[in-house]
XYZ file of C-alpha atoms in Angstrom:
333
model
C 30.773 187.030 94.917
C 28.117 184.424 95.145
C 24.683 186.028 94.490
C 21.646 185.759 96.950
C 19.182 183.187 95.436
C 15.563 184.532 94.703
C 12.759 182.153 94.215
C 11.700 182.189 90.642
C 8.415 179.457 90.402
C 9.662 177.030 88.791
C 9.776 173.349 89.509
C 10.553 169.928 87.595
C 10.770 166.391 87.606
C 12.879 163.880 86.131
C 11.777 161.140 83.361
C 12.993 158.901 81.295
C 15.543 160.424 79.507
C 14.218 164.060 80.005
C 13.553 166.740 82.651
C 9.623 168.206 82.953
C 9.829 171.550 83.808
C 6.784 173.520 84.968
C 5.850 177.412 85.494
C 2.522 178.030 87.046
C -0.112 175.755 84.668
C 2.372 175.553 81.532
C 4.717 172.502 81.965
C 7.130 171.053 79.266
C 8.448 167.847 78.807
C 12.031 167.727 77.080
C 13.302 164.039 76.298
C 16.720 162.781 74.494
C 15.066 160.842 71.689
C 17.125 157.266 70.501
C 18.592 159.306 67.866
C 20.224 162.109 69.819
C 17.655 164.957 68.914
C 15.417 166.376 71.475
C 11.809 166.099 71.533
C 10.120 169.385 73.680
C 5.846 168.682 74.479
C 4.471 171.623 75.952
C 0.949 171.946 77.405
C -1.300 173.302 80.206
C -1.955 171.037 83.372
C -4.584 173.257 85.701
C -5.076 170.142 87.990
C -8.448 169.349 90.514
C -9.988 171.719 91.632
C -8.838 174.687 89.063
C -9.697 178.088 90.344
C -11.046 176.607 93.283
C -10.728 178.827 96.646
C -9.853 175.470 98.553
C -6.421 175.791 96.319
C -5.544 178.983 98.179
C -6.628 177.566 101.758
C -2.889 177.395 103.638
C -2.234 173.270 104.687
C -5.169 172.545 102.200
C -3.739 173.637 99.352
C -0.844 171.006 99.558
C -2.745 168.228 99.490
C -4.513 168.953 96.276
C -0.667 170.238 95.034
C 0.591 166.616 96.287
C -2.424 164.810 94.076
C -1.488 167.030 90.807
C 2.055 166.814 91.328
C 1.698 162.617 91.140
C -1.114 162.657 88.306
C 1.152 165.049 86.202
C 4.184 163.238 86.772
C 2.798 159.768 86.013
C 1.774 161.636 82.419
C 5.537 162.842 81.628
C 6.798 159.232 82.823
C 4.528 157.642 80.221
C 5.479 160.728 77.134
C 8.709 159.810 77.712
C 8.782 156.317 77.856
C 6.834 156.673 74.565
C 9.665 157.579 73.083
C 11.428 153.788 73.966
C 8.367 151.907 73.326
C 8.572 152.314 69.602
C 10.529 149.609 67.240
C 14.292 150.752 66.280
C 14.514 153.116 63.299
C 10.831 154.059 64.289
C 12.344 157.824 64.808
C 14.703 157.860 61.905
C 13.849 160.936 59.151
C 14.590 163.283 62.324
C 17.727 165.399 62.065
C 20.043 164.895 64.917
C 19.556 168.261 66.076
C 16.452 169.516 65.602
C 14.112 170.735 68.468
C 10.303 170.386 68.474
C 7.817 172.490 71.067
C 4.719 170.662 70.254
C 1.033 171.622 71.767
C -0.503 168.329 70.936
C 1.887 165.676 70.805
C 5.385 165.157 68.852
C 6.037 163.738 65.760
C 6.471 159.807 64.856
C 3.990 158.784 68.105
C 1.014 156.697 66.501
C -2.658 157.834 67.709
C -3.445 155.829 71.141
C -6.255 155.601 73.096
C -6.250 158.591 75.753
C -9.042 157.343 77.688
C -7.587 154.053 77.884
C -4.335 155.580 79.140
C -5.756 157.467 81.320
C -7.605 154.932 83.032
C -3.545 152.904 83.209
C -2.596 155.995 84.654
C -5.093 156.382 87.442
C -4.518 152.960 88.428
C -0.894 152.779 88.717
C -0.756 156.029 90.304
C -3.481 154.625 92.920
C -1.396 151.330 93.117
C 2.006 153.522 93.322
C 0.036 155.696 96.435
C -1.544 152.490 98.289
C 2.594 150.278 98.085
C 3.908 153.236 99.140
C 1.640 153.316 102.304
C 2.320 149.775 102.972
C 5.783 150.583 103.286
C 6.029 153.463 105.071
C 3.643 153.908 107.068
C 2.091 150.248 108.300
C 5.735 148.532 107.537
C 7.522 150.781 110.343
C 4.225 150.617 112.487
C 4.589 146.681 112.464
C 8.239 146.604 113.258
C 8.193 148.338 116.125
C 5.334 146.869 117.420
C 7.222 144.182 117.580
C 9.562 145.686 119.799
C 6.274 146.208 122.654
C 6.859 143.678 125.025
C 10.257 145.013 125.869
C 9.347 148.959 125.672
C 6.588 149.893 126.744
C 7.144 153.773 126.789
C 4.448 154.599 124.123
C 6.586 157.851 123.281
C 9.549 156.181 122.643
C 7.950 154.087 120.281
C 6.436 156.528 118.515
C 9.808 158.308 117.918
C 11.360 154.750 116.891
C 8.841 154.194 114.102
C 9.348 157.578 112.893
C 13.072 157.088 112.688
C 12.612 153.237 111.311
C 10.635 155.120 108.771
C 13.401 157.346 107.489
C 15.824 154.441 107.691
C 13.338 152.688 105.297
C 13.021 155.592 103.125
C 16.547 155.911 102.786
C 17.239 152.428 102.525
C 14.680 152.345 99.190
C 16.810 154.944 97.544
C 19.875 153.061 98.238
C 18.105 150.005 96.784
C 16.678 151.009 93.843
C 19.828 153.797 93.047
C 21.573 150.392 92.002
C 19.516 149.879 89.057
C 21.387 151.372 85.635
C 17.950 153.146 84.394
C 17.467 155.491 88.104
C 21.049 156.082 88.058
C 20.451 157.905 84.814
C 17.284 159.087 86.271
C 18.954 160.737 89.809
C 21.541 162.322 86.635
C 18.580 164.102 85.085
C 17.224 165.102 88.388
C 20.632 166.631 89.203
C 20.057 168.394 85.868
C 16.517 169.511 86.918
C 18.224 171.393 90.003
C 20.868 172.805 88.538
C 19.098 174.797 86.368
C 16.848 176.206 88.353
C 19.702 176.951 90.813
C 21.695 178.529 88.089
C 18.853 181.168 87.211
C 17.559 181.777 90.827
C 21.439 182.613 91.803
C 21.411 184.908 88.986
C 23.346 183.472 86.294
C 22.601 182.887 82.652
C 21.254 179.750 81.500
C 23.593 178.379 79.664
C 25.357 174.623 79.533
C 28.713 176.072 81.285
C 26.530 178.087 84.006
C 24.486 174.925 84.989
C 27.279 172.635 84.867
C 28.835 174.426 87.949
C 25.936 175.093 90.026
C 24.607 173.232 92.854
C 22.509 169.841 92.144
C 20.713 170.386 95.442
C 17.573 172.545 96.129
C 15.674 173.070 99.268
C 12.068 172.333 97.133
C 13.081 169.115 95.826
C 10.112 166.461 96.379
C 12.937 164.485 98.433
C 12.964 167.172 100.971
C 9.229 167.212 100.790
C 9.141 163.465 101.538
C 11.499 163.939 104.557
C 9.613 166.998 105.857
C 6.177 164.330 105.674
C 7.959 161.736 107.995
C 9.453 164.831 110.009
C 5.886 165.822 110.947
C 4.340 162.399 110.930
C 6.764 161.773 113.522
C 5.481 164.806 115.489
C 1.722 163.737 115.011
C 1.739 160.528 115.698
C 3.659 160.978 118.683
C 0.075 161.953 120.250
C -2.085 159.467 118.807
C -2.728 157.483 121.911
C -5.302 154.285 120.678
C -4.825 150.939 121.750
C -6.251 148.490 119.041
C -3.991 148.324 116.589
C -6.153 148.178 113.453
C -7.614 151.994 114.913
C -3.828 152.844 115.087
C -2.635 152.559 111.720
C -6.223 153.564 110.076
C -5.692 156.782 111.753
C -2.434 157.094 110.950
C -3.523 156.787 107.122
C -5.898 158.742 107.918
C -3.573 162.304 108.806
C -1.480 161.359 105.505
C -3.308 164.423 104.260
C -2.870 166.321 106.914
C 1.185 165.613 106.947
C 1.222 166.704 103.548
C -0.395 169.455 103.894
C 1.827 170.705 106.777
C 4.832 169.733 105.003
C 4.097 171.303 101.820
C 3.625 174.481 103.887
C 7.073 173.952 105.099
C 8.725 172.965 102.085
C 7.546 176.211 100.542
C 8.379 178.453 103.015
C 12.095 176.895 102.252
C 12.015 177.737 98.943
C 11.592 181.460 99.914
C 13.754 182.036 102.549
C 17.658 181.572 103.423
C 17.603 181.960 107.322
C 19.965 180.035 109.338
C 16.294 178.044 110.928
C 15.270 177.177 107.462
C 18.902 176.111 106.625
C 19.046 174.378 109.771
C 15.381 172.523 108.895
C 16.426 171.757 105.342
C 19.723 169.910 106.266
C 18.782 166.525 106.368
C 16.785 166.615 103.550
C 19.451 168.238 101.482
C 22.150 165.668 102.313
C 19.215 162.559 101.157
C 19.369 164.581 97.890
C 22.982 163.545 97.512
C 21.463 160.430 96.793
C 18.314 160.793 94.401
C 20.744 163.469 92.453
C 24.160 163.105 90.500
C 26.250 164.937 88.080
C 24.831 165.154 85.564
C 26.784 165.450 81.845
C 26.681 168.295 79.835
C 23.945 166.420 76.817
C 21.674 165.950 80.026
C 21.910 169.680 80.943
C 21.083 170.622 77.310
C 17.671 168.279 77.929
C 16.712 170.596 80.872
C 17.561 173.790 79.453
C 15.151 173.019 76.790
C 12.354 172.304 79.049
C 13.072 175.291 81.272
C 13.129 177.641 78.049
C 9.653 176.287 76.611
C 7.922 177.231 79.767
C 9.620 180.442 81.367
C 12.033 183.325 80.276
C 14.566 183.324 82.283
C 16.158 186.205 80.451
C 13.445 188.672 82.066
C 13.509 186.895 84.910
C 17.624 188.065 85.515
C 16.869 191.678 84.135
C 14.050 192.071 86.893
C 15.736 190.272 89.705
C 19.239 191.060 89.086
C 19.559 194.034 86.829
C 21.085 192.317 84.263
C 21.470 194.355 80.546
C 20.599 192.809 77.336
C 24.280 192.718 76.152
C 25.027 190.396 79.343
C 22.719 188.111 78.592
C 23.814 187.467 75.088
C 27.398 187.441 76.220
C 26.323 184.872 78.956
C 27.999 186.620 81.261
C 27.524 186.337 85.300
């Protein structure tokens, strides 16, 4: 019988070649070096506003979560890709096997300049923030405007840029899912969910466990991203300004504001399993059949590593599931 999830914290991202796993501040990067071994960074990311009441402040808070979640993925992306930068044979002296949970850095990386990167970062994660505003959010906006001088219902177009924006959204995915590298990427990610599903259904973590678990999870960022057009839909729907230069300032304007509401709906999903939520989480679930795939059973070693530098998932199943010591050894579940 099919155990009741319970929500255990944790959340992740996929990168190039690796899965970045992440319980509370501590996050971990795992990545499949060139030569088959596996490379583990661990470190502390506390984010803006650190111990900040604002950070508690319901529909504030997930704006400032939103900002940290792009500045600390933008960091894994470029660890990662680190690791492919370098000329061949750059990583050879490392044994095939070996593992390496490093607070600093990893081995065989040459000394760069961090301020200089993190100035790169900034900008591209700016530039990555201000394209994807062009496209969906003044892209639909201009389409359907162009449908005005045959409707003039001002409700009706509201709802037909909201669903010309999930057409778009959906229609990126498609797009880029056709390039070899985010194919591999959408494998890791499927990776990334099945692990945590395999631990919050109450199952050992092991390669066999996560292989047959779900790839889909109700607090995947793709679900967040539906849940911010969902809403946008439902605020703009209001906005009632003629000039159309006020229109779409405003409507960059609430992009806070819809992610704040939608990260207060995303996490209520990834606490609860009644038939609403279900219900709610349905459409974003079935986009996730596209930004996730199977992964194989090398990927799924990746993300175990990552999930293992940051959280014990062995306590986790003895508090939450009343699992013995002698289980978890056996892998049993």
């Amino acid at each position: 019988m099919a155990k009741k999830g319970r929500y255990s914290g944790i959340g992740g991202q996929a990168v190039l070649e690796g899965i970045m796993m992440k319980n509370k501040e501590k996050y971990a990067v795992a990545v499949r070096r060139p030569d088959g071994g596996i490379s583990v960074e661990v470190d502390n990311h506390r984010g803006i506003l650190y111990g900040n009441k604002l950070k508690e402040i319901p529909f504030i808070r997930g704006i400032f979560n939103f900002i940290d979640s792009l500045v600390l993925g933008m960091k894994c992306l470029n660890f990662s890709a680190s690791f492919y930068d370098e000329e061949p044979g750059a990583e050879e002296g490392h044994s095939m096997e070996e593992e390496h949970s490093m607070e600093e850095g990893h081995s065989g990386q040459k000394p760069k300049n961090e301020a200089g990167e993190k100035l790169v970062s900034a900008l591209v994660t700016c530039f990555a923030v201000v394209l994807a505003l062009g496209i969906f959010v003044v892209l639909p906006y201009y389409l359907t405007s162009l449908l005005k001088s045959s409707l003039r219902n001002q409700s009706l177009m509201a709802i037909i840029e909201g669903v010309m924006r999930i057409l778009i959204f959906i229609l990126y995915i498609w797009g880029i899912s056709l390039m070899k590298d985010i194919r591999r990427l959408y494998r890791y990610h499927g990776a990334e969910h099945k692990c945590i599903n395999c631990i919050e259904r109450g199952r050992p973590l092991t390669t066999a466990n996560v292989m047959r678990s779900s790839r889909l999870h109700k607090r995947c960022g793709t679900s967040f991203i539906f849940f911010v057009f969902l809403v946008s839909i439902v605020l703009f729907f209001f906005i009632r300004v003629e000039n159309p230069v006020a229109r779409v300032a405003i409507r960059i304007a609430l992009m806070p504001v819809v992610a704040g509401i939608s990260y207060e709906i995303i996490r209520l999903a990834g606490r609860s399993d009644n038939l609403f939520i279900q219900i709610l989480s349905a459409p974003g679930m079935a986009i996730q059949r596209m930004t996730t795939k199977e992964p194989d059973e090398t990927m799924v070693e990746v993300a175990i590593a990552a999930v293992e530098a940051v959280f014990d998932w062995k306590q986790y199943l003895r508090d939450n599931f009343g699992y013995e010591t002698e289980d978890l050894e056996t892998g049993e579940g």
